[in-house]
Amino acid sequence: MSTQTISKSNTWKGGNSPFNVSYGKLMMWIFLLSDAFTFSSLLIGYGAIRYSFPSTPIEQIEELQLSFGENVQEKFAHGADAHHGEFFIPALRDAGVFSESQWPSPDLVFNHFPFAHGLHLPLIFVSLMTLILILSSVTMVLGVEAGQRGDKNAVTKWMFWTIIGGFAFLSCQAWEWTNFITAGATPWANPYGPPTFAALFFLVTGFHGFHVFSGVVLNIVIFINNINGTYERRGHYEMVEKVGLYWHFVDLVWVFVFTFFYLI
Amino acid sequence: MSTPNQNIDIHDEKNYDPTVWVPKAHSHGTKDIWLKFWILLGLTIVDVAFYFLMVPSMARNIIFIALGVIKAVYIVGTFMHMKHEKLSLATMIVLPMFFIIFFLVWMMYEGNFWGTF
């Protein structure tokens, strides 16, 4: 690297860096803005398509008389063996609640929880996923804070927990997808209603999940570099901050995916 | 990884080299981070409460989006350190997103009329 440097007076009158951030961090911010546009286009498309279908009428849902934590497989099995076979979806299709002509209510679709087969637990699992991602964002920012103090061991510790959080979230998403796929959903078929619902679910959560996966890979790279002392030798831990920005962005996108797919 | 050139000061303001220059890092402590974690957790619970206590409507959707924006403010401001950055940088990144929020609500409303005209 050349030791020749640029004099401040030769650059411009705004100072060395008008934004007072390094080149790499500025580029990360601009990348995140462009990535935000990509996700926004998906969510805008989702919002428009979702409301081009009528919502499930509230009276139809009230007629089912579902209570929180109730075993809905047994309820609709009518004496048959509730542990083998699916009874909830066919019953709701017969009742016209799940129909091609109306958008399914998310609490009737995403009502599963691991080790609680057949129980009606709407939004609990996705809230847990949100908690996991927010927590891993907190451990990431604690790692960044440790880097600002130059505390190498603390960075290692917090990066470790961030990676664990990332894997936990990915596992949850894999479980969610498995549930959805075994119910018969594909990008072109959906037992809960319009096929577009499944297509958009796979597209948007898949796109977000791939971002989480990339984030975990980047976090592992940072974790190994930090153990090897790369940032200690460099004199600053800004690489942790830059990857941290990406990781928080993934968390931020999840906030909106959660809002659009599970609440709206 | 090559060994860094010891002759270059990475924080040098006078003889600035854009390929290595980074501003000096300052820690803002962990108290604020944990406070924002509890706020984010609380807002998520408020989201779920609204879901079960309010009948679906466009007004409820706008509440959800507003709560999402409040969460975004805390994530971007505190976790991504935006509130400690220069106003010019914050404006450059945040301003376009306001138009996106507007567009989100607009297209949700617009979707209602698809196939009915």
mmCIF file of C-alpha atoms in Angstrom:
data_model
loop_
_atom_site.group_PDB
_atom_site.id
_atom_site.type_symbol
_atom_site.label_atom_id
_atom_site.label_comp_id
_atom_site.label_asym_id
_atom_site.label_seq_id
_atom_site.Cartn_x
_atom_site.Cartn_y
_atom_site.Cartn_z
ATOM 1 C CA MET A 1 0.000 0.000 0.000
ATOM 2 C CA SER A 2 1.273 3.412 -0.907
ATOM 3 C CA THR A 3 2.196 5.657 1.961
ATOM 4 C CA GLN A 4 1.354 8.683 -0.138
ATOM 5 C CA THR A 5 -1.628 10.396 1.400
ATOM 6 C CA ILE A 6 -4.043 13.041 0.285
ATOM 7 C CA SER A 7 -3.856 16.353 2.035
ATOM 8 C CA LYS A 8 -7.086 17.561 3.577
ATOM 9 C CA SER A 9 -6.896 20.914 1.812
ATOM 10 C CA ASN A 10 -6.688 19.162 -1.565
ATOM 11 C CA THR A 11 -9.836 17.124 -1.127
ATOM 12 C CA TRP A 12 -12.697 19.527 -0.569
ATOM 13 C CA LYS A 13 -13.933 22.025 1.952
ATOM 14 C CA GLY A 14 -16.437 19.664 3.522
ATOM 15 C CA GLY A 15 -13.684 17.823 5.400
ATOM 16 C CA ASN A 16 -12.213 14.395 4.872
ATOM 17 C CA SER A 17 -15.388 12.405 5.124
ATOM 18 C CA PRO A 18 -18.555 14.474 4.906
ATOM 19 C CA PHE A 19 -20.549 11.774 6.700
ATOM 20 C CA ASN A 20 -17.734 11.094 9.205
ATOM 21 C CA VAL A 21 -17.900 7.363 8.471
ATOM 22 C CA SER A 22 -15.374 5.130 6.779
ATOM 23 C CA TYR A 23 -15.703 4.175 3.141
ATOM 24 C CA GLY A 24 -16.770 0.611 4.005
ATOM 25 C CA LYS A 25 -19.473 1.648 6.438
ATOM 26 C CA LEU A 26 -20.942 4.173 4.001
ATOM 27 C CA MET A 27 -21.069 1.472 1.311
ATOM 28 C CA MET A 28 -22.792 -0.899 3.749
ATOM 29 C CA TRP A 29 -25.456 1.735 4.450
ATOM 30 C CA ILE A 30 -26.054 2.291 0.740
ATOM 31 C CA PHE A 31 -26.262 -1.466 0.137
ATOM 32 C CA LEU A 32 -28.791 -1.788 2.979
ATOM 33 C CA LEU A 33 -30.901 1.016 1.498
ATOM 34 C CA SER A 34 -30.973 -0.796 -1.860
ATOM 35 C CA ASP A 35 -31.799 -4.091 -0.131
ATOM 36 C CA ALA A 36 -34.592 -2.301 1.757
ATOM 37 C CA PHE A 37 -36.032 -1.299 -1.626
ATOM 38 C CA THR A 38 -35.982 -4.945 -2.739
ATOM 39 C CA PHE A 39 -37.834 -6.117 0.370
ATOM 40 C CA SER A 40 -40.224 -3.171 0.126
ATOM 41 C CA SER A 41 -41.182 -4.172 -3.409
ATOM 42 C CA LEU A 42 -42.014 -7.673 -2.135
ATOM 43 C CA LEU A 43 -44.072 -6.330 0.764
ATOM 44 C CA ILE A 44 -45.848 -3.735 -1.396
ATOM 45 C CA GLY A 45 -46.725 -6.539 -3.826
ATOM 46 C CA TYR A 46 -47.927 -8.660 -0.930
ATOM 47 C CA GLY A 47 -50.119 -5.869 0.464
ATOM 48 C CA ALA A 48 -51.758 -5.194 -2.908
ATOM 49 C CA ILE A 49 -52.373 -8.879 -3.735
ATOM 50 C CA ARG A 50 -53.598 -9.685 -0.221
ATOM 51 C CA TYR A 51 -56.273 -6.964 -0.403
ATOM 52 C CA SER A 52 -57.302 -7.929 -3.926
ATOM 53 C CA PHE A 53 -58.931 -10.871 -2.078
ATOM 54 C CA PRO A 54 -61.680 -10.423 0.502
ATOM 55 C CA SER A 55 -60.680 -11.160 4.116
ATOM 56 C CA THR A 56 -62.177 -14.140 5.948
ATOM 57 C CA PRO A 57 -65.412 -12.833 7.504
ATOM 58 C CA ILE A 58 -65.113 -12.533 11.273
ATOM 59 C CA GLU A 59 -68.514 -14.272 11.761
ATOM 60 C CA GLN A 60 -67.184 -17.357 9.942
ATOM 61 C CA ILE A 61 -64.262 -17.591 12.353
ATOM 62 C CA GLU A 62 -66.486 -17.001 15.406
ATOM 63 C CA GLU A 63 -68.806 -19.795 14.246
ATOM 64 C CA LEU A 64 -65.919 -22.283 14.616
ATOM 65 C CA GLN A 65 -65.787 -21.456 18.364
ATOM 66 C CA LEU A 66 -62.056 -22.098 18.635
ATOM 67 C CA SER A 67 -60.492 -21.414 21.991
ATOM 68 C CA PHE A 68 -56.822 -20.759 22.672
ATOM 69 C CA GLY A 69 -54.837 -23.966 23.360
ATOM 70 C CA GLU A 70 -57.735 -26.243 22.409
ATOM 71 C CA ASN A 71 -56.945 -29.488 20.544
ATOM 72 C CA VAL A 72 -58.447 -28.649 17.160
ATOM 73 C CA GLN A 73 -57.477 -31.982 15.574
ATOM 74 C CA GLU A 74 -59.571 -33.870 18.150
ATOM 75 C CA LYS A 75 -62.369 -31.331 17.881
ATOM 76 C CA PHE A 76 -62.841 -31.909 14.155
ATOM 77 C CA ALA A 77 -61.924 -35.639 14.123
ATOM 78 C CA HIS A 78 -65.436 -36.562 15.340
ATOM 79 C CA GLY A 79 -64.299 -39.699 17.110
ATOM 80 C CA ALA A 80 -61.666 -40.755 14.550
ATOM 81 C CA ASP A 81 -58.017 -41.217 15.580
ATOM 82 C CA ALA A 82 -56.885 -37.586 15.852
ATOM 83 C CA HIS A 83 -53.191 -38.525 15.963
ATOM 84 C CA HIS A 84 -53.203 -39.882 12.422
ATOM 85 C CA GLY A 85 -54.357 -37.652 9.626
ATOM 86 C CA GLU A 86 -55.325 -34.046 9.234
ATOM 87 C CA PHE A 87 -58.815 -33.015 10.347
ATOM 88 C CA PHE A 88 -58.591 -29.285 10.953
ATOM 89 C CA ILE A 89 -57.920 -28.169 7.348
ATOM 90 C CA PRO A 90 -60.600 -30.402 5.678
ATOM 91 C CA ALA A 91 -63.198 -29.316 8.262
ATOM 92 C CA LEU A 92 -62.462 -25.639 7.635
ATOM 93 C CA ARG A 93 -62.530 -26.200 3.880
ATOM 94 C CA ASP A 94 -65.970 -27.837 4.222
ATOM 95 C CA ALA A 95 -67.143 -24.916 6.340
ATOM 96 C CA GLY A 96 -65.952 -22.533 3.605
ATOM 97 C CA VAL A 97 -63.499 -20.784 5.955
ATOM 98 C CA PHE A 98 -60.565 -21.923 3.817
ATOM 99 C CA SER A 99 -61.597 -21.124 0.270
ATOM 100 C CA GLU A 100 -59.902 -20.074 -2.951
ATOM 101 C CA SER A 101 -62.010 -16.924 -3.035
ATOM 102 C CA GLN A 102 -60.944 -15.407 0.296
ATOM 103 C CA TRP A 103 -57.625 -14.722 2.031
ATOM 104 C CA PRO A 104 -57.088 -17.072 5.014
ATOM 105 C CA SER A 105 -56.851 -15.568 8.489
ATOM 106 C CA PRO A 106 -53.202 -16.010 9.615
ATOM 107 C CA ASP A 107 -54.172 -17.264 13.091
ATOM 108 C CA LEU A 108 -55.940 -20.249 11.469
ATOM 109 C CA VAL A 109 -52.922 -21.059 9.284
ATOM 110 C CA PHE A 110 -49.983 -20.454 11.636
ATOM 111 C CA ASN A 111 -51.383 -21.981 14.823
ATOM 112 C CA HIS A 112 -48.823 -24.753 15.395
ATOM 113 C CA PHE A 113 -46.157 -25.074 18.056
ATOM 114 C CA PRO A 114 -43.440 -27.759 18.383
ATOM 115 C CA PHE A 115 -44.371 -30.641 20.723
ATOM 116 C CA ALA A 116 -47.970 -29.381 20.888
ATOM 117 C CA HIS A 117 -49.493 -31.336 18.009
ATOM 118 C CA GLY A 118 -53.046 -30.388 17.152
ATOM 119 C CA LEU A 119 -53.320 -27.548 19.668
ATOM 120 C CA HIS A 120 -54.634 -24.180 18.529
ATOM 121 C CA LEU A 121 -51.808 -21.790 19.486
ATOM 122 C CA PRO A 122 -52.050 -18.903 17.000
ATOM 123 C CA LEU A 123 -49.082 -16.512 16.635
ATOM 124 C CA ILE A 124 -47.170 -18.040 19.572
ATOM 125 C CA PHE A 125 -44.482 -19.670 17.459
ATOM 126 C CA VAL A 126 -43.918 -16.644 15.251
ATOM 127 C CA SER A 127 -43.714 -14.413 18.338
ATOM 128 C CA LEU A 128 -41.017 -16.750 19.651
ATOM 129 C CA MET A 129 -39.145 -16.396 16.319
ATOM 130 C CA THR A 130 -39.393 -12.614 16.629
ATOM 131 C CA LEU A 131 -38.043 -12.780 20.183
ATOM 132 C CA ILE A 132 -35.115 -14.969 19.039
ATOM 133 C CA LEU A 133 -34.184 -12.545 16.253
ATOM 134 C CA ILE A 134 -34.472 -9.449 18.483
ATOM 135 C CA LEU A 135 -32.328 -11.195 21.125
ATOM 136 C CA SER A 136 -29.672 -12.102 18.568
ATOM 137 C CA SER A 137 -29.730 -8.465 17.434
ATOM 138 C CA VAL A 138 -29.081 -7.438 21.050
ATOM 139 C CA THR A 139 -26.144 -9.854 21.382
ATOM 140 C CA MET A 140 -24.793 -8.492 18.083
ATOM 141 C CA VAL A 141 -24.954 -4.876 19.260
ATOM 142 C CA LEU A 142 -23.291 -5.917 22.530
ATOM 143 C CA GLY A 143 -20.517 -7.445 20.394
ATOM 144 C CA VAL A 144 -20.201 -4.172 18.469
ATOM 145 C CA GLU A 145 -20.026 -2.266 21.757
ATOM 146 C CA ALA A 146 -17.288 -4.630 22.996
ATOM 147 C CA GLY A 147 -15.400 -4.001 19.740
ATOM 148 C CA GLN A 148 -15.603 -0.243 20.293
ATOM 149 C CA ARG A 149 -13.847 -0.792 23.627
ATOM 150 C CA GLY A 150 -11.338 -3.139 21.938
ATOM 151 C CA ASP A 151 -12.349 -6.057 24.174
ATOM 152 C CA LYS A 152 -11.494 -9.046 21.976
ATOM 153 C CA ASN A 153 -12.794 -11.756 24.329
ATOM 154 C CA ALA A 154 -16.147 -10.031 24.780
ATOM 155 C CA VAL A 155 -16.500 -9.757 20.986
ATOM 156 C CA THR A 156 -15.877 -13.509 20.713
ATOM 157 C CA LYS A 157 -18.495 -14.226 23.390
ATOM 158 C CA TRP A 158 -21.226 -12.022 21.887
ATOM 159 C CA MET A 159 -20.527 -13.146 18.301
ATOM 160 C CA PHE A 160 -20.906 -16.738 19.511
ATOM 161 C CA TRP A 161 -24.365 -16.012 20.950
ATOM 162 C CA THR A 162 -25.360 -14.107 17.811
ATOM 163 C CA ILE A 163 -24.473 -17.123 15.642
ATOM 164 C CA ILE A 164 -26.472 -19.397 17.981
ATOM 165 C CA GLY A 165 -29.432 -17.011 17.678
ATOM 166 C CA GLY A 166 -29.139 -17.064 13.882
ATOM 167 C CA PHE A 167 -29.159 -20.857 13.780
ATOM 168 C CA ALA A 168 -32.103 -20.950 16.217
ATOM 169 C CA PHE A 169 -34.093 -18.633 13.959
ATOM 170 C CA LEU A 170 -33.226 -20.642 10.830
ATOM 171 C CA SER A 171 -34.279 -23.859 12.596
ATOM 172 C CA CYS A 172 -37.616 -22.262 13.537
ATOM 173 C CA GLN A 173 -38.141 -21.197 9.953
ATOM 174 C CA ALA A 174 -37.289 -24.694 8.693
ATOM 175 C CA TRP A 175 -39.906 -26.083 11.114
ATOM 176 C CA GLU A 176 -42.467 -23.547 9.949
ATOM 177 C CA TRP A 177 -41.816 -24.386 6.296
ATOM 178 C CA THR A 178 -41.988 -28.135 6.995
ATOM 179 C CA ASN A 179 -45.363 -27.660 8.647
ATOM 180 C CA PHE A 180 -46.660 -25.590 5.784
ATOM 181 C CA ILE A 181 -45.331 -28.005 3.127
ATOM 182 C CA THR A 182 -46.636 -31.161 4.832
ATOM 183 C CA ALA A 183 -50.072 -29.521 4.966
ATOM 184 C CA GLY A 184 -49.905 -29.500 1.158
ATOM 185 C CA ALA A 185 -48.677 -25.990 0.401
ATOM 186 C CA THR A 186 -46.399 -25.432 -2.605
ATOM 187 C CA PRO A 187 -45.675 -22.249 -4.587
ATOM 188 C CA TRP A 188 -48.672 -23.141 -6.808
ATOM 189 C CA ALA A 189 -51.063 -24.910 -4.377
ATOM 190 C CA ASN A 190 -52.424 -23.991 -0.983
ATOM 191 C CA PRO A 191 -54.882 -25.977 1.159
ATOM 192 C CA TYR A 192 -55.670 -22.840 3.194
ATOM 193 C CA GLY A 193 -56.948 -20.724 0.316
ATOM 194 C CA PRO A 194 -55.603 -18.872 -2.716
ATOM 195 C CA PRO A 195 -52.344 -20.367 -4.108
ATOM 196 C CA THR A 196 -50.854 -16.839 -4.195
ATOM 197 C CA PHE A 197 -50.843 -16.883 -0.376
ATOM 198 C CA ALA A 198 -48.445 -19.855 -0.368
ATOM 199 C CA ALA A 199 -46.407 -18.480 -3.274
ATOM 200 C CA LEU A 200 -45.887 -15.146 -1.506
ATOM 201 C CA PHE A 201 -45.147 -16.867 1.805
ATOM 202 C CA PHE A 202 -42.404 -19.011 0.262
ATOM 203 C CA LEU A 203 -41.018 -16.098 -1.763
ATOM 204 C CA VAL A 204 -40.807 -13.521 1.021
ATOM 205 C CA THR A 205 -39.899 -15.715 4.014
ATOM 206 C CA GLY A 206 -37.493 -17.606 1.744
ATOM 207 C CA PHE A 207 -35.838 -14.389 0.600
ATOM 208 C CA HIS A 208 -35.585 -13.225 4.203
ATOM 209 C CA GLY A 209 -34.375 -16.656 5.367
ATOM 210 C CA PHE A 210 -31.615 -16.584 2.763
ATOM 211 C CA HIS A 211 -30.556 -13.178 4.113
ATOM 212 C CA VAL A 212 -30.446 -14.652 7.626
ATOM 213 C CA PHE A 213 -28.374 -17.553 6.305
ATOM 214 C CA SER A 214 -25.918 -15.150 4.620
ATOM 215 C CA GLY A 215 -25.798 -13.154 7.858
ATOM 216 C CA VAL A 216 -24.917 -16.257 9.869
ATOM 217 C CA VAL A 217 -22.100 -17.051 7.386
ATOM 218 C CA LEU A 218 -20.769 -13.479 7.698
ATOM 219 C CA ASN A 219 -21.026 -13.680 11.492
ATOM 220 C CA ILE A 220 -19.004 -16.908 11.476
ATOM 221 C CA VAL A 221 -16.332 -15.218 9.319
ATOM 222 C CA ILE A 222 -16.151 -12.319 11.815
ATOM 223 C CA PHE A 223 -16.070 -14.760 14.737
ATOM 224 C CA ILE A 224 -13.098 -16.673 13.259
ATOM 225 C CA ASN A 225 -11.253 -13.492 12.215
ATOM 226 C CA ASN A 226 -11.668 -12.101 15.721
ATOM 227 C CA ILE A 227 -10.325 -15.278 17.339
ATOM 228 C CA ASN A 228 -7.338 -15.088 14.975
ATOM 229 C CA GLY A 229 -6.712 -11.521 16.144
ATOM 230 C CA THR A 230 -7.255 -9.880 12.748
ATOM 231 C CA TYR A 231 -9.083 -6.875 14.194
ATOM 232 C CA GLU A 232 -6.720 -6.534 17.140
ATOM 233 C CA ARG A 233 -3.821 -6.190 14.670
ATOM 234 C CA ARG A 234 -5.811 -3.809 12.466
ATOM 235 C CA GLY A 235 -6.387 -1.516 15.419
ATOM 236 C CA HIS A 236 -10.150 -1.276 15.105
ATOM 237 C CA TYR A 237 -13.214 -3.546 15.149
ATOM 238 C CA GLU A 238 -15.204 -1.729 12.476
ATOM 239 C CA MET A 239 -15.742 -4.949 10.532
ATOM 240 C CA VAL A 240 -17.892 -6.143 13.452
ATOM 241 C CA GLU A 241 -19.953 -2.948 13.136
ATOM 242 C CA LYS A 242 -20.400 -3.340 9.383
ATOM 243 C CA VAL A 243 -21.584 -6.945 9.609
ATOM 244 C CA GLY A 244 -23.632 -5.861 12.640
ATOM 245 C CA LEU A 245 -25.426 -3.321 10.430
ATOM 246 C CA TYR A 246 -26.358 -6.116 8.043
ATOM 247 C CA TRP A 247 -27.531 -8.343 10.894
ATOM 248 C CA HIS A 248 -29.736 -5.596 12.378
ATOM 249 C CA PHE A 249 -31.156 -4.961 8.928
ATOM 250 C CA VAL A 250 -32.199 -8.626 8.708
ATOM 251 C CA ASP A 251 -33.905 -8.192 12.096
ATOM 252 C CA LEU A 252 -35.586 -5.012 10.859
ATOM 253 C CA VAL A 253 -36.918 -6.782 7.760
ATOM 254 C CA TRP A 254 -38.313 -9.543 9.972
ATOM 255 C CA VAL A 255 -40.263 -6.921 11.964
ATOM 256 C CA PHE A 256 -42.073 -6.024 8.726
ATOM 257 C CA VAL A 257 -42.388 -9.601 7.424
ATOM 258 C CA PHE A 258 -43.971 -10.452 10.800
ATOM 259 C CA THR A 259 -46.306 -7.462 10.518
ATOM 260 C CA PHE A 260 -47.393 -8.225 6.959
ATOM 261 C CA PHE A 261 -47.617 -12.011 6.909
ATOM 262 C CA TYR A 262 -48.816 -12.767 10.402
ATOM 263 C CA LEU A 263 -50.723 -9.684 11.547
ATOM 264 C CA ILE A 264 -52.244 -8.032 8.469
ATOM 265 C CA MET B 1 -3.979 -10.817 5.298
ATOM 266 C CA SER B 2 -0.952 -8.588 4.825
ATOM 267 C CA THR B 3 0.491 -6.822 7.827
ATOM 268 C CA PRO B 4 -0.842 -3.263 8.102
ATOM 269 C CA ASN B 5 1.479 -0.439 7.223
ATOM 270 C CA GLN B 6 2.573 1.013 10.529
ATOM 271 C CA ASN B 7 3.344 4.372 8.880
ATOM 272 C CA ILE B 8 -0.311 5.101 8.266
ATOM 273 C CA ASP B 9 -2.404 6.439 11.100
ATOM 274 C CA ILE B 10 -5.913 5.045 10.513
ATOM 275 C CA HIS B 11 -7.453 7.911 12.496
ATOM 276 C CA ASP B 12 -5.378 10.692 10.910
ATOM 277 C CA GLU B 13 -7.531 13.724 10.071
ATOM 278 C CA LYS B 14 -4.758 15.832 8.517
ATOM 279 C CA ASN B 15 -3.096 13.293 6.216
ATOM 280 C CA TYR B 16 -6.231 11.426 5.328
ATOM 281 C CA ASP B 17 -6.021 8.147 3.404
ATOM 282 C CA PRO B 18 -9.551 7.074 2.405
ATOM 283 C CA THR B 19 -8.533 3.424 1.980
ATOM 284 C CA VAL B 20 -7.758 2.953 5.674
ATOM 285 C CA TRP B 21 -9.285 5.916 7.489
ATOM 286 C CA VAL B 22 -11.866 5.141 10.165
ATOM 287 C CA PRO B 23 -13.220 7.522 12.779
ATOM 288 C CA LYS B 24 -12.281 6.702 16.370
ATOM 289 C CA ALA B 25 -14.887 4.355 17.866
ATOM 290 C CA HIS B 26 -16.768 5.410 20.993
ATOM 291 C CA SER B 27 -18.837 3.091 23.139
ATOM 292 C CA HIS B 28 -22.204 4.397 24.281
ATOM 293 C CA GLY B 29 -22.596 1.746 26.965
ATOM 294 C CA THR B 30 -24.978 -1.194 27.212
ATOM 295 C CA LYS B 31 -27.739 0.338 29.333
ATOM 296 C CA ASP B 32 -29.482 1.906 26.327
ATOM 297 C CA ILE B 33 -29.256 -1.379 24.360
ATOM 298 C CA TRP B 34 -31.067 -3.369 27.046
ATOM 299 C CA LEU B 35 -33.677 -0.632 27.465
ATOM 300 C CA LYS B 36 -34.419 -0.801 23.725
ATOM 301 C CA PHE B 37 -34.617 -4.602 23.907
ATOM 302 C CA TRP B 38 -37.394 -4.412 26.520
ATOM 303 C CA ILE B 39 -39.203 -1.740 24.486
ATOM 304 C CA LEU B 40 -39.044 -3.910 21.335
ATOM 305 C CA LEU B 41 -40.292 -6.927 23.280
ATOM 306 C CA GLY B 42 -43.139 -4.841 24.734
ATOM 307 C CA LEU B 43 -44.124 -3.507 21.291
ATOM 308 C CA THR B 44 -44.247 -7.067 19.890
ATOM 309 C CA ILE B 45 -46.593 -8.039 22.737
ATOM 310 C CA VAL B 46 -48.720 -4.948 21.985
ATOM 311 C CA ASP B 47 -48.849 -6.122 18.337
ATOM 312 C CA VAL B 48 -50.185 -9.547 19.330
ATOM 313 C CA ALA B 49 -52.651 -7.936 21.776
ATOM 314 C CA PHE B 50 -54.036 -5.696 19.006
ATOM 315 C CA TYR B 51 -54.325 -8.757 16.756
ATOM 316 C CA PHE B 52 -56.614 -10.557 19.190
ATOM 317 C CA LEU B 53 -58.509 -7.615 20.675
ATOM 318 C CA MET B 54 -59.329 -5.654 17.535
ATOM 319 C CA VAL B 55 -61.546 -6.655 14.609
ATOM 320 C CA PRO B 56 -59.586 -6.743 11.300
ATOM 321 C CA SER B 57 -59.760 -3.413 9.491
ATOM 322 C CA MET B 58 -57.572 -1.000 7.573
ATOM 323 C CA ALA B 59 -57.295 1.046 10.796
ATOM 324 C CA ARG B 60 -55.813 -1.979 12.578
ATOM 325 C CA ASN B 61 -53.372 -2.480 9.679
ATOM 326 C CA ILE B 62 -52.234 1.120 10.001
ATOM 327 C CA ILE B 63 -51.704 0.556 13.756
ATOM 328 C CA PHE B 64 -49.526 -2.490 12.941
ATOM 329 C CA ILE B 65 -47.497 -0.528 10.391
ATOM 330 C CA ALA B 66 -47.126 2.384 12.838
ATOM 331 C CA LEU B 67 -45.886 -0.013 15.547
ATOM 332 C CA GLY B 68 -43.490 -1.497 12.959
ATOM 333 C CA VAL B 69 -42.150 1.969 12.198
ATOM 334 C CA ILE B 70 -41.644 2.668 15.928
ATOM 335 C CA LYS B 71 -39.724 -0.620 16.227
ATOM 336 C CA ALA B 72 -37.697 0.358 13.144
ATOM 337 C CA VAL B 73 -36.794 3.686 14.775
ATOM 338 C CA TYR B 74 -35.351 1.871 17.809
ATOM 339 C CA ILE B 75 -33.528 -0.767 15.731
ATOM 340 C CA VAL B 76 -32.025 1.747 13.285
ATOM 341 C CA GLY B 77 -31.445 4.478 15.898
ATOM 342 C CA THR B 78 -29.895 2.461 18.713
ATOM 343 C CA PHE B 79 -28.806 -0.927 17.337
ATOM 344 C CA MET B 80 -27.492 0.484 14.062
ATOM 345 C CA HIS B 81 -26.119 3.619 15.810
ATOM 346 C CA MET B 82 -27.931 5.928 13.424
ATOM 347 C CA LYS B 83 -28.739 8.430 16.168
ATOM 348 C CA HIS B 84 -24.989 8.904 16.738
ATOM 349 C CA GLU B 85 -24.279 9.459 13.017
ATOM 350 C CA LYS B 86 -24.330 12.798 11.212
ATOM 351 C CA LEU B 87 -27.749 14.153 10.286
ATOM 352 C CA SER B 88 -26.778 14.153 6.586
ATOM 353 C CA LEU B 89 -26.157 10.389 6.623
ATOM 354 C CA ALA B 90 -29.336 9.686 8.595
ATOM 355 C CA THR B 91 -31.367 11.799 6.155
ATOM 356 C CA MET B 92 -29.893 10.054 3.120
ATOM 357 C CA ILE B 93 -30.827 6.606 4.423
ATOM 358 C CA VAL B 94 -34.084 7.268 6.278
ATOM 359 C CA LEU B 95 -35.858 9.755 4.009
ATOM 360 C CA PRO B 96 -36.460 7.336 1.076
ATOM 361 C CA MET B 97 -38.047 4.867 3.490
ATOM 362 C CA PHE B 98 -40.795 7.354 4.416
ATOM 363 C CA PHE B 99 -41.998 7.268 0.812
ATOM 364 C CA ILE B 100 -41.931 3.461 0.953
ATOM 365 C CA ILE B 101 -44.220 3.443 4.028
ATOM 366 C CA PHE B 102 -46.636 5.713 2.184
ATOM 367 C CA PHE B 103 -46.497 3.420 -0.848
ATOM 368 C CA LEU B 104 -47.132 0.326 1.320
ATOM 369 C CA VAL B 105 -50.350 1.759 2.768
ATOM 370 C CA TRP B 106 -51.402 3.141 -0.585
ATOM 371 C CA MET B 107 -51.037 -0.183 -2.436
ATOM 372 C CA MET B 108 -52.832 -2.118 0.320
ATOM 373 C CA TYR B 109 -55.758 0.237 -0.082
ATOM 374 C CA GLU B 110 -55.485 0.079 -3.875
ATOM 375 C CA GLY B 111 -55.596 -3.745 -3.842
ATOM 376 C CA ASN B 112 -59.162 -3.550 -2.493
ATOM 377 C CA PHE B 113 -60.370 -2.312 -5.875
ATOM 378 C CA TRP B 114 -58.557 -4.815 -8.090
ATOM 379 C CA GLY B 115 -61.011 -6.873 -10.076
ATOM 380 C CA THR B 116 -63.938 -4.656 -9.168
ATOM 381 C CA PHE B 117 -63.604 -1.967 -11.817
#
